[in-house]
Every structure is written in C-alpha cells, then in structure tokens.
Amino acid sequence: MFGGRGTDKFNPSEYRAHTRKPARGLRAFIDGIEVELLDYSEGGLRVRSDRPLPRVATIEILRNNKPMRTIAAVVAWSRKDQSGYAFRPKQKLATIGSKPIAPREVDAPLNNSRGGVSGSALRDRLKL
C-alpha cells in the first residue's frame, strides 16, 4: 500500500549525512583552546575537554601543524566531558566573538491623520 518499497526499517540512529574520518594527525582549537579531537566529518566534529566549551565558537582544525579549516560551529550535543559541534559554513566568522552586537535603534513609526503609518515612515522602513 502507498508504494511500499520493502520491509527494511529506517533506523535514525544509524544515519549520518557525512561519513566520519579518522582524527589521526589532526588538532582542534575551539576559540583558541586546544581540545582532544575524537571524531571528524564534513558536517562537524566530536571533542573531549575538561573545560566548559562555548555554545557558539570558531573552530580551527590543523593537520601537521598547518591550518586545514577555520569555521564557525554550534554545539549540537553535549554529554559529560564530550561535545559535538555542527559546522555552520554560512555563518560569518566576524559575528562570533566575545563582544555582543549592540541592538539597532528603531524610531517609532509616524502616524498620519487617519491613524495609519505615514508614507515617509514606510519609506524609512524599506531603507533597512
């Protein structure tokens, strides 16, 4: 029924979008702190650290002491002293840091005589 294509059941715990690669010869730094690299793939990595790690971080991966990859990442999971980071390649590295970004001030919209938002206020909003 409904185009059944077999009786094989899908096990989500066995599914990985990216194959794991050996971490031999690789070193990882999370916001400048060296961590023990346990596992690596194109989608993320698994590390072990005694220190608490940041939720959003810049990760540097080195192979034979040469930079291989620098990328933004976010914690996908954490158990005891191990954490898994998912890479975010579209996240700009400049937006990650210790300084919070100040919120932009927005002026209250101007109302016209009927109570609606005036045309100049609408134009100003579109110039964001």
GROMACS .gro file of C-alpha atoms in nm:
model
  128
    1MET     CA    1   0.000   0.000   0.000
    2PHE     CA    2   0.119   0.353  -0.079
    3GLY     CA    3   0.408   0.225  -0.291
    4GLY     CA    4   0.575   0.014  -0.023
    5ARG     CA    5   0.934  -0.039  -0.128
    6GLY     CA    6   1.030  -0.319   0.104
    7THR     CA    7   1.018  -0.403   0.468
    8ASP     CA    8   1.356  -0.252   0.560
    9LYS     CA    9   1.308  -0.023   0.855
   10PHE     CA   10   1.493   0.306   0.876
   11ASN     CA   11   1.700   0.343   1.193
   12PRO     CA   12   1.766   0.716   1.254
   13SER     CA   13   2.048   0.644   1.499
   14GLU     CA   14   2.247   0.480   1.219
   15TYR     CA   15   2.201   0.765   0.972
   16ARG     CA   16   2.478   1.015   0.910
   17ALA     CA   17   2.478   1.283   0.644
   18HIS     CA   18   2.860   1.286   0.634
   19THR     CA   19   3.097   0.995   0.679
   20ARG     CA   20   3.335   1.010   0.971
   21LYS     CA   21   3.705   1.050   0.908
   22PRO     CA   22   3.994   0.943   1.129
   23ALA     CA   23   4.123   1.219   1.355
   24ARG     CA   24   4.484   1.098   1.349
   25GLY     CA   25   4.725   1.382   1.277
   26LEU     CA   26   4.459   1.647   1.338
   27ARG     CA   27   4.445   1.905   1.615
   28ALA     CA   28   4.144   2.118   1.703
   29PHE     CA   29   4.119   2.456   1.874
   30ILE     CA   30   3.786   2.595   1.993
   31ASP     CA   31   3.813   2.972   2.039
   32GLY     CA   32   4.189   2.930   2.083
   33ILE     CA   33   4.166   2.648   2.341
   34GLU     CA   34   4.310   2.314   2.231
   35VAL     CA   35   4.073   2.020   2.276
   36GLU     CA   36   4.108   1.648   2.216
   37LEU     CA   37   3.963   1.568   1.874
   38LEU     CA   38   3.779   1.234   1.880
   39ASP     CA   39   3.591   1.233   1.553
   40TYR     CA   40   3.571   1.449   1.241
   41SER     CA   41   3.342   1.477   0.937
   42GLU     CA   42   3.248   1.742   0.683
   43GLY     CA   43   2.943   1.830   0.893
   44GLY     CA   44   3.102   1.861   1.236
   45LEU     CA   45   3.329   1.710   1.496
   46ARG     CA   46   3.331   1.542   1.835
   47VAL     CA   47   3.571   1.664   2.102
   48ARG     CA   48   3.664   1.599   2.463
   49SER     CA   49   3.755   1.876   2.706
   50ASP     CA   50   3.777   1.918   3.082
   51ARG     CA   51   3.678   2.284   3.049
   52PRO     CA   52   3.329   2.411   2.969
   53LEU     CA   53   3.307   2.494   2.599
   54PRO     CA   54   3.117   2.783   2.438
   55ARG     CA   55   2.788   2.714   2.263
   56VAL     CA   56   2.885   2.909   1.950
   57ALA     CA   57   3.254   2.912   1.860
   58THR     CA   58   3.518   2.943   1.593
   59ILE     CA   59   3.688   2.610   1.533
   60GLU     CA   60   4.034   2.577   1.384
   61ILE     CA   61   4.148   2.238   1.257
   62LEU     CA   62   4.516   2.178   1.187
   63ARG     CA   63   4.681   1.890   1.004
   64ASN     CA   64   5.054   1.851   1.072
   65ASN     CA   65   5.052   2.196   1.238
   66LYS     CA   66   4.920   2.360   0.918
   67PRO     CA   67   4.575   2.522   0.914
   68MET     CA   68   4.331   2.296   0.735
   69ARG     CA   69   3.997   2.459   0.814
   70THR     CA   70   3.860   2.752   1.015
   71ILE     CA   71   3.485   2.755   1.051
   72ALA     CA   72   3.201   2.869   1.277
   73ALA     CA   73   3.021   2.597   1.470
   74VAL     CA   74   2.747   2.547   1.725
   75VAL     CA   75   2.709   2.277   1.992
   76ALA     CA   76   2.480   2.002   1.863
   77TRP     CA   77   2.500   1.784   2.175
   78SER     CA   78   2.696   1.752   2.499
   79ARG     CA   79   2.747   1.458   2.738
   80LYS     CA   80   2.981   1.470   3.038
   81ASP     CA   81   3.321   1.576   2.900
   82GLN     CA   82   3.236   1.523   2.531
   83SER     CA   83   3.067   1.766   2.294
   84GLY     CA   84   2.960   1.753   1.933
   85TYR     CA   85   2.985   2.064   1.719
   86ALA     CA   86   2.794   2.114   1.393
   87PHE     CA   87   2.968   2.331   1.137
   88ARG     CA   88   2.788   2.642   1.014
   89PRO     CA   89   2.969   2.733   0.689
   90LYS     CA   90   2.733   3.021   0.606
   91GLN     CA   91   2.788   3.190   0.944
   92LYS     CA   92   3.031   3.477   0.915
   93LEU     CA   93   3.329   3.445   1.149
   94ALA     CA   94   3.322   3.818   1.222
   95THR     CA   95   2.988   3.785   1.402
   96ILE     CA   96   3.127   3.537   1.655
   97GLY     CA   97   3.321   3.683   1.942
   98SER     CA   98   3.318   3.800   2.298
   99LYS     CA   99   3.172   4.143   2.221
  100PRO     CA  100   2.793   4.147   2.198
  101ILE     CA  101   2.645   4.323   1.899
  102ALA     CA  102   2.455   4.635   2.004
  103PRO     CA  103   2.089   4.634   1.902
  104ARG     CA  104   1.996   4.884   1.637
  105GLU     CA  105   1.774   5.168   1.749
  106VAL     CA  106   1.443   5.189   1.563
  107ASP     CA  107   1.234   5.503   1.573
  108ALA     CA  108   0.862   5.473   1.635
  109PRO     CA  109   0.666   5.495   1.310
  110LEU     CA  110   0.497   5.823   1.234
  111ASN     CA  111   0.120   5.820   1.203
  112ASN     CA  112  -0.085   6.013   0.952
  113SER     CA  113  -0.409   6.198   1.028
  114ARG     CA  114  -0.619   5.879   1.000
  115GLY     CA  115  -0.403   5.682   1.244
  116GLY     CA  116  -0.219   5.480   0.980
  117VAL     CA  117   0.156   5.478   0.922
  118SER     CA  118   0.265   5.768   0.704
  119GLY     CA  119   0.433   5.717   0.367
  120SER     CA  120   0.763   5.865   0.481
  121ALA     CA  121   0.775   5.619   0.772
  122LEU     CA  122   0.717   5.331   0.529
  123ARG     CA  123   0.996   5.456   0.303
  124ASP     CA  124   1.229   5.479   0.602
  125ARG     CA  125   1.150   5.119   0.699
  126LEU     CA  126   1.228   4.994   0.349
  127LYS     CA  127   1.573   5.155   0.364
  128LEU     CA  128   1.686   4.895   0.623
   0.00000   0.00000   0.00000
